[in-house]
XYZ file of C-alpha atoms in Angstrom:
381
model
C 0.000 0.000 0.000
C 2.891 2.412 0.771
C 4.331 1.872 -2.704
C 0.959 2.592 -4.351
C 0.488 5.710 -2.207
C 3.952 7.017 -3.073
C 3.358 6.432 -6.773
C 0.032 8.267 -6.669
C 1.532 11.274 -4.850
C 4.626 11.642 -7.041
C 3.129 13.730 -9.902
C 1.522 16.332 -7.653
C 4.677 16.712 -5.545
C 6.786 17.232 -8.690
C 4.222 19.798 -9.844
C 4.473 21.713 -6.575
C 8.281 21.868 -6.822
C 8.108 23.023 -10.456
C 5.666 25.780 -9.546
C 7.976 26.878 -6.729
C 10.844 27.448 -9.156
C 12.627 24.113 -9.561
C 13.395 23.002 -13.107
C 11.780 19.690 -13.988
C 14.903 17.500 -13.900
C 15.924 18.837 -10.462
C 12.360 18.452 -9.165
C 12.185 14.854 -10.363
C 15.556 14.005 -8.760
C 14.533 15.660 -5.484
C 11.233 13.785 -5.346
C 12.954 10.476 -6.105
C 15.362 11.124 -3.192
C 12.393 11.963 -0.955
C 10.659 8.717 -1.967
C 13.740 6.738 -0.967
C 13.731 8.455 2.424
C 9.995 7.793 2.788
C 10.485 4.077 2.186
C 13.132 4.100 4.932
C 11.281 6.243 7.489
C 7.557 5.652 7.065
C 7.311 2.033 8.274
C 8.522 3.067 11.716
C 7.168 6.615 11.785
C 4.269 7.106 9.318
C 3.425 10.790 8.684
C 0.026 12.282 9.441
C -0.053 13.933 6.025
C 1.997 11.962 3.461
C 1.707 14.607 0.729
C 2.923 17.445 2.984
C 5.762 15.228 4.255
C 6.886 14.476 0.684
C 6.641 18.130 -0.360
C 8.770 19.198 2.583
C 11.317 16.418 2.133
C 11.574 16.890 -1.636
C 11.956 20.644 -1.321
C 14.788 20.154 1.136
C 16.456 17.689 -1.230
C 16.180 20.247 -4.026
C 17.771 22.956 -1.892
C 20.550 20.634 -0.748
C 21.332 19.730 -4.368
C 21.922 23.341 -5.433
C 25.676 23.737 -5.764
C 26.837 27.055 -7.238
C 27.259 30.310 -5.351
C 24.386 31.891 -7.237
C 22.213 28.891 -6.518
C 23.209 28.978 -2.865
C 22.159 32.628 -2.649
C 18.866 31.730 -4.330
C 18.375 28.894 -1.851
C 18.822 31.290 1.058
C 16.151 33.547 -0.456
C 13.765 30.611 -0.719
C 14.222 29.214 2.787
C 11.260 31.197 4.064
C 9.096 29.695 1.315
C 9.826 26.113 2.320
C 6.493 24.300 2.817
C 5.787 23.765 6.493
C 4.592 20.365 7.746
C 0.836 20.106 7.773
C -2.011 19.689 5.378
C -1.124 20.368 1.733
C -3.696 21.183 -0.893
C -5.054 18.151 -2.677
C -4.404 19.062 -6.312
C -4.144 16.602 -9.188
C -1.332 17.931 -11.376
C -0.786 14.721 -13.320
C -2.335 15.762 -16.620
C -0.620 19.157 -16.412
C 2.713 17.397 -15.950
C 2.023 15.280 -19.031
C 1.716 18.490 -21.037
C 4.774 20.034 -19.416
C 6.887 16.996 -20.255
C 5.804 17.358 -23.897
C 7.932 20.526 -24.011
C 8.625 22.142 -27.421
C 12.364 21.863 -26.803
C 12.068 18.061 -26.986
C 11.369 15.856 -29.962
C 8.043 13.988 -29.641
C 9.780 10.641 -29.054
C 12.000 12.103 -26.319
C 9.040 13.847 -24.690
C 7.079 10.596 -24.594
C 10.007 8.670 -23.122
C 10.679 11.310 -20.453
C 7.020 11.466 -19.420
C 6.678 7.720 -19.179
C 9.747 7.595 -16.929
C 9.136 10.683 -14.786
C 5.339 10.771 -14.478
C 4.067 7.390 -15.626
C 6.416 5.453 -13.372
C 7.546 2.998 -16.078
C 11.048 1.567 -16.045
C 13.511 2.229 -18.824
C 13.155 -1.405 -19.901
C 9.375 -1.127 -20.208
C 9.657 2.074 -22.254
C 12.282 0.512 -24.527
C 9.961 -2.434 -25.144
C 7.127 -0.081 -26.089
C 9.411 1.691 -28.578
C 10.945 -1.528 -29.936
C 14.506 -0.337 -29.177
C 17.310 -1.697 -26.947
C 17.187 -0.666 -23.290
C 20.596 1.079 -23.551
C 19.311 3.196 -26.446
C 16.277 4.256 -24.463
C 18.387 5.064 -21.390
C 20.509 7.416 -23.512
C 17.385 9.020 -24.997
C 15.914 9.712 -21.550
C 19.233 11.095 -20.284
C 19.471 13.450 -23.270
C 15.888 14.590 -22.677
C 16.690 15.381 -19.045
C 19.745 17.373 -20.075
C 17.735 19.258 -22.687
C 15.072 20.420 -20.243
C 17.460 21.023 -17.358
C 17.125 24.683 -16.463
C 14.219 25.238 -18.869
C 11.169 26.967 -17.418
C 8.075 24.997 -18.274
C 5.886 27.848 -19.504
C 5.295 26.335 -22.968
C 3.192 23.170 -22.709
C 3.541 20.536 -25.383
C 1.021 19.501 -28.015
C -1.972 17.220 -27.669
C -0.604 14.575 -30.068
C 2.421 13.906 -27.854
C 0.284 13.734 -24.701
C -2.063 11.267 -26.422
C 0.905 9.086 -27.388
C 2.098 9.043 -23.787
C -1.345 8.145 -22.437
C -1.670 5.382 -25.047
C 1.658 3.810 -24.095
C 0.922 4.107 -20.364
C -2.418 2.350 -20.932
C -0.772 -0.412 -22.958
C 1.787 -1.041 -20.225
C -0.940 -1.115 -17.601
C -3.116 -3.382 -19.727
C -0.550 -5.985 -20.712
C 2.509 -5.427 -18.541
C 3.671 -5.646 -14.969
C 2.497 -2.211 -13.767
C -1.240 -1.546 -13.412
C -1.612 1.870 -15.007
C -4.611 1.258 -17.285
C -7.257 2.764 -14.995
C -5.087 5.832 -14.379
C -4.607 6.320 -18.129
C -8.377 6.141 -18.652
C -8.959 8.669 -15.856
C -6.510 11.146 -17.359
C -7.893 10.671 -20.879
C -11.381 11.397 -19.547
C -10.017 14.623 -18.056
C -8.439 15.521 -21.368
C -11.631 14.744 -23.316
C -13.594 17.004 -20.957
C -11.301 19.957 -21.696
C -10.321 19.459 -25.352
C -12.799 18.930 -28.175
C -10.681 16.743 -30.476
C -11.767 13.568 -32.321
C -8.495 11.764 -31.605
C -8.848 12.416 -27.867
C -12.294 10.849 -28.099
C -10.894 8.042 -30.235
C -8.246 7.209 -27.636
C -10.801 7.225 -24.813
C -13.078 4.920 -26.831
C -10.148 2.596 -27.569
C -9.197 2.391 -23.897
C -12.772 1.692 -22.784
C -13.281 -1.035 -25.388
C -10.049 -2.803 -24.464
C -10.516 -2.375 -20.728
C -14.034 -3.852 -21.006
C -12.462 -7.240 -21.811
C -9.898 -7.202 -19.033
C -11.696 -9.556 -16.626
C -11.745 -12.295 -19.264
C -8.132 -12.007 -20.395
C -6.717 -14.315 -17.722
C -7.895 -17.548 -16.126
C -8.148 -18.049 -12.363
C -4.589 -19.406 -12.329
C -3.293 -16.329 -14.146
C -2.970 -18.048 -17.522
C -3.494 -15.887 -20.594
C -6.803 -16.391 -22.414
C -6.685 -15.342 -26.105
C -9.510 -13.247 -27.533
C -11.138 -16.128 -29.423
C -11.431 -18.180 -26.211
C -12.590 -15.456 -23.829
C -15.924 -15.687 -22.020
C -17.762 -12.797 -23.638
C -20.340 -12.883 -20.889
C -17.658 -11.423 -18.603
C -17.065 -8.395 -20.816
C -18.162 -5.065 -19.372
C -21.101 -4.208 -21.642
C -21.557 -0.717 -20.172
C -17.940 0.193 -20.969
C -18.367 -1.226 -24.474
C -21.554 0.773 -25.025
C -19.890 3.967 -23.795
C -16.858 3.366 -25.997
C -19.004 2.755 -29.088
C -21.038 5.943 -28.517
C -17.862 8.020 -28.077
C -16.305 6.433 -31.184
C -19.368 6.997 -33.369
C -19.450 10.678 -32.432
C -15.733 11.019 -33.238
C -16.008 9.218 -36.600
C -18.976 11.404 -37.567
C -16.632 14.417 -37.613
C -14.755 12.880 -40.584
C -11.288 13.608 -39.188
C -9.966 10.067 -38.974
C -6.857 9.393 -36.915
C -5.019 6.293 -35.777
C -6.737 6.028 -32.389
C -10.176 6.199 -33.984
C -9.149 3.459 -36.446
C -7.845 1.257 -33.630
C -11.046 1.856 -31.669
C -13.112 0.844 -34.706
C -11.249 -2.489 -34.833
C -11.805 -3.007 -31.104
C -15.510 -2.183 -31.530
C -15.888 -4.830 -34.238
C -14.400 -7.438 -31.906
C -16.674 -6.263 -29.075
C -19.741 -6.352 -31.326
C -19.277 -9.998 -32.399
C -21.459 -12.416 -30.365
C -18.750 -15.066 -30.823
C -15.267 -15.348 -32.313
C -16.670 -17.175 -35.363
C -19.028 -14.274 -36.074
C -16.309 -11.622 -36.130
C -16.453 -9.398 -39.227
C -12.856 -9.995 -40.296
C -13.342 -8.466 -43.748
C -14.260 -5.127 -42.202
C -11.422 -5.457 -39.677
C -8.943 -5.859 -42.566
C -10.376 -2.708 -44.133
C -9.804 -0.789 -40.910
C -6.248 -2.170 -40.698
C -5.696 -0.835 -44.217
C -6.763 2.611 -42.987
C -4.560 2.286 -39.918
C -1.549 1.238 -41.987
C -2.114 4.235 -44.263
C -2.180 6.558 -41.252
C 0.806 5.124 -39.374
C 2.916 3.053 -41.781
C 3.675 0.909 -38.721
C 5.164 -2.570 -39.198
C 3.336 -3.743 -36.070
C 0.036 -2.651 -37.627
C 0.928 -4.569 -40.788
C 1.697 -7.665 -38.719
C -1.717 -7.498 -37.047
C -3.277 -6.920 -40.453
C -1.627 -10.110 -41.748
C -3.321 -12.122 -38.988
C -6.648 -10.486 -39.833
C -6.119 -11.326 -43.523
C -5.520 -14.916 -42.456
C -8.911 -14.925 -40.748
C -10.735 -13.186 -43.611
C -9.116 -14.855 -46.648
C -7.492 -17.987 -45.249
C -4.163 -18.765 -43.552
C -2.123 -18.850 -46.760
C -3.188 -15.330 -47.612
C -2.186 -14.325 -44.092
C 1.209 -16.002 -44.423
C 1.771 -14.225 -47.740
C 1.063 -10.880 -46.084
C 3.325 -11.812 -43.177
C 6.175 -12.740 -45.544
C 6.380 -9.094 -46.626
C 7.465 -8.082 -43.099
C 10.673 -8.493 -41.110
C 10.788 -11.617 -38.948
C 12.498 -9.529 -36.244
C 9.214 -7.822 -35.360
C 7.826 -8.541 -31.873
C 5.269 -11.385 -31.989
C 6.164 -12.211 -35.609
C 6.940 -15.805 -34.628
C 3.670 -16.107 -32.677
C 1.622 -14.791 -35.605
C 3.435 -17.110 -38.014
C 2.888 -20.075 -35.687
C -0.837 -19.397 -35.495
C -1.205 -19.108 -39.273
C 0.906 -22.217 -39.919
C -1.237 -24.203 -37.488
C -4.413 -23.052 -39.237
C -2.801 -24.034 -42.541
C -2.335 -27.612 -41.322
C 1.407 -27.533 -40.535
C 1.631 -28.405 -36.816
C 5.365 -29.194 -36.859
C 6.320 -25.733 -38.124
C 3.748 -24.156 -35.836
C 5.155 -25.951 -32.757
C 8.682 -24.784 -33.573
C 7.524 -21.209 -34.043
C 5.438 -21.233 -30.850
C 8.536 -22.335 -28.920
C 10.578 -19.583 -30.571
C 7.882 -17.020 -29.731
C 7.856 -18.192 -26.113
C 11.576 -17.496 -25.816
C 11.003 -13.969 -27.103
C 7.952 -13.192 -24.936
C 8.252 -10.142 -22.694
C 5.955 -11.245 -19.862
C 5.419 -14.494 -18.000
C 1.747 -15.019 -18.905
C 2.449 -14.717 -22.620
C 5.494 -16.982 -22.357
C 3.512 -19.675 -20.536
C 0.683 -19.537 -23.074
C 3.033 -19.907 -26.058
C 4.939 -22.708 -24.350
C 1.672 -24.592 -23.783
C 0.748 -24.122 -27.439
C 4.067 -25.618 -28.536
C 3.703 -28.525 -26.097
C 0.150 -29.205 -27.278
C 1.224 -29.507 -30.898
C 4.339 -31.539 -30.084
C 2.178 -34.043 -28.206
C -0.237 -34.299 -31.121
C -3.054 -32.462 -29.249
C -5.867 -30.681 -30.996
C -6.652 -26.944 -30.698
């Protein structure tokens, strides 16, 4: 519970330090130092007001870290402004910090990486996986972003597109990874949708709701991964699906299609099918064509190949897959699935085992390993 509390308080404490004059990099470092001290002190001496304690501790860390003579003089001027222990205002600065991290001095990719690390709480490894780059590359990118914004006053918030990308990646990590951030991403996207009238904001919110509606059915009681085709659709959250569809329809009616609206349309078609066999794969392929046109993403084209395999047969899917690099994440898993449907269990078993070795989380690895074992033992699907 202490770890969850500290994570929830971090954005607002950083925001308070930034508003009091700290640059973002120094504020983040000071808060991280305060969190370490909190983990050490709180078990034996829990504070009455955790937020005020963190503000006070982080501000002191910031002052202690100021080295130059000019900074020392500035610190002396600010001593009287140090927050006193007691009740601090309960202000949610998280969404504001997302915009501040999307600073114009940063490239969009660097802004996303910095925000995921500083505000979203993701590790460098998790961010690297989302970007499909080595962890060392991502660590360098985040370090460069910190150096770029060091000393910059955050009076120019970033653009909506970058903030949407951050929220999307945070949701994906919370939905399929080790850190539960999906509900927080939905909450912040709702806030954004309430303040900005933009079809892609609505598209992202619809996408999140439609995916989150299936969450209860994605794992079995033992934690095993349940693929979409095998999920109990009676456990899907129909109210979230209905809300997502209404939001999506209103966004699409504005005729300003973007990638999040296209992804939401695909999710809506899955949610609308009474069973896996009744899924409208032809229309899903059409939406993947739109999505590929908008993004030119190899991951989108990989997912499209699987959809083609469902709509036009596994050999058509394998032909589409052959046009892509086999180094793509989940390429081996997609190829295994299509080979199995094409009646080649030996190749499918080998590819499932290869995909299991490449899997980035335990549930996915276990599922792929079981698929390989099933085919190697001559079992049926």
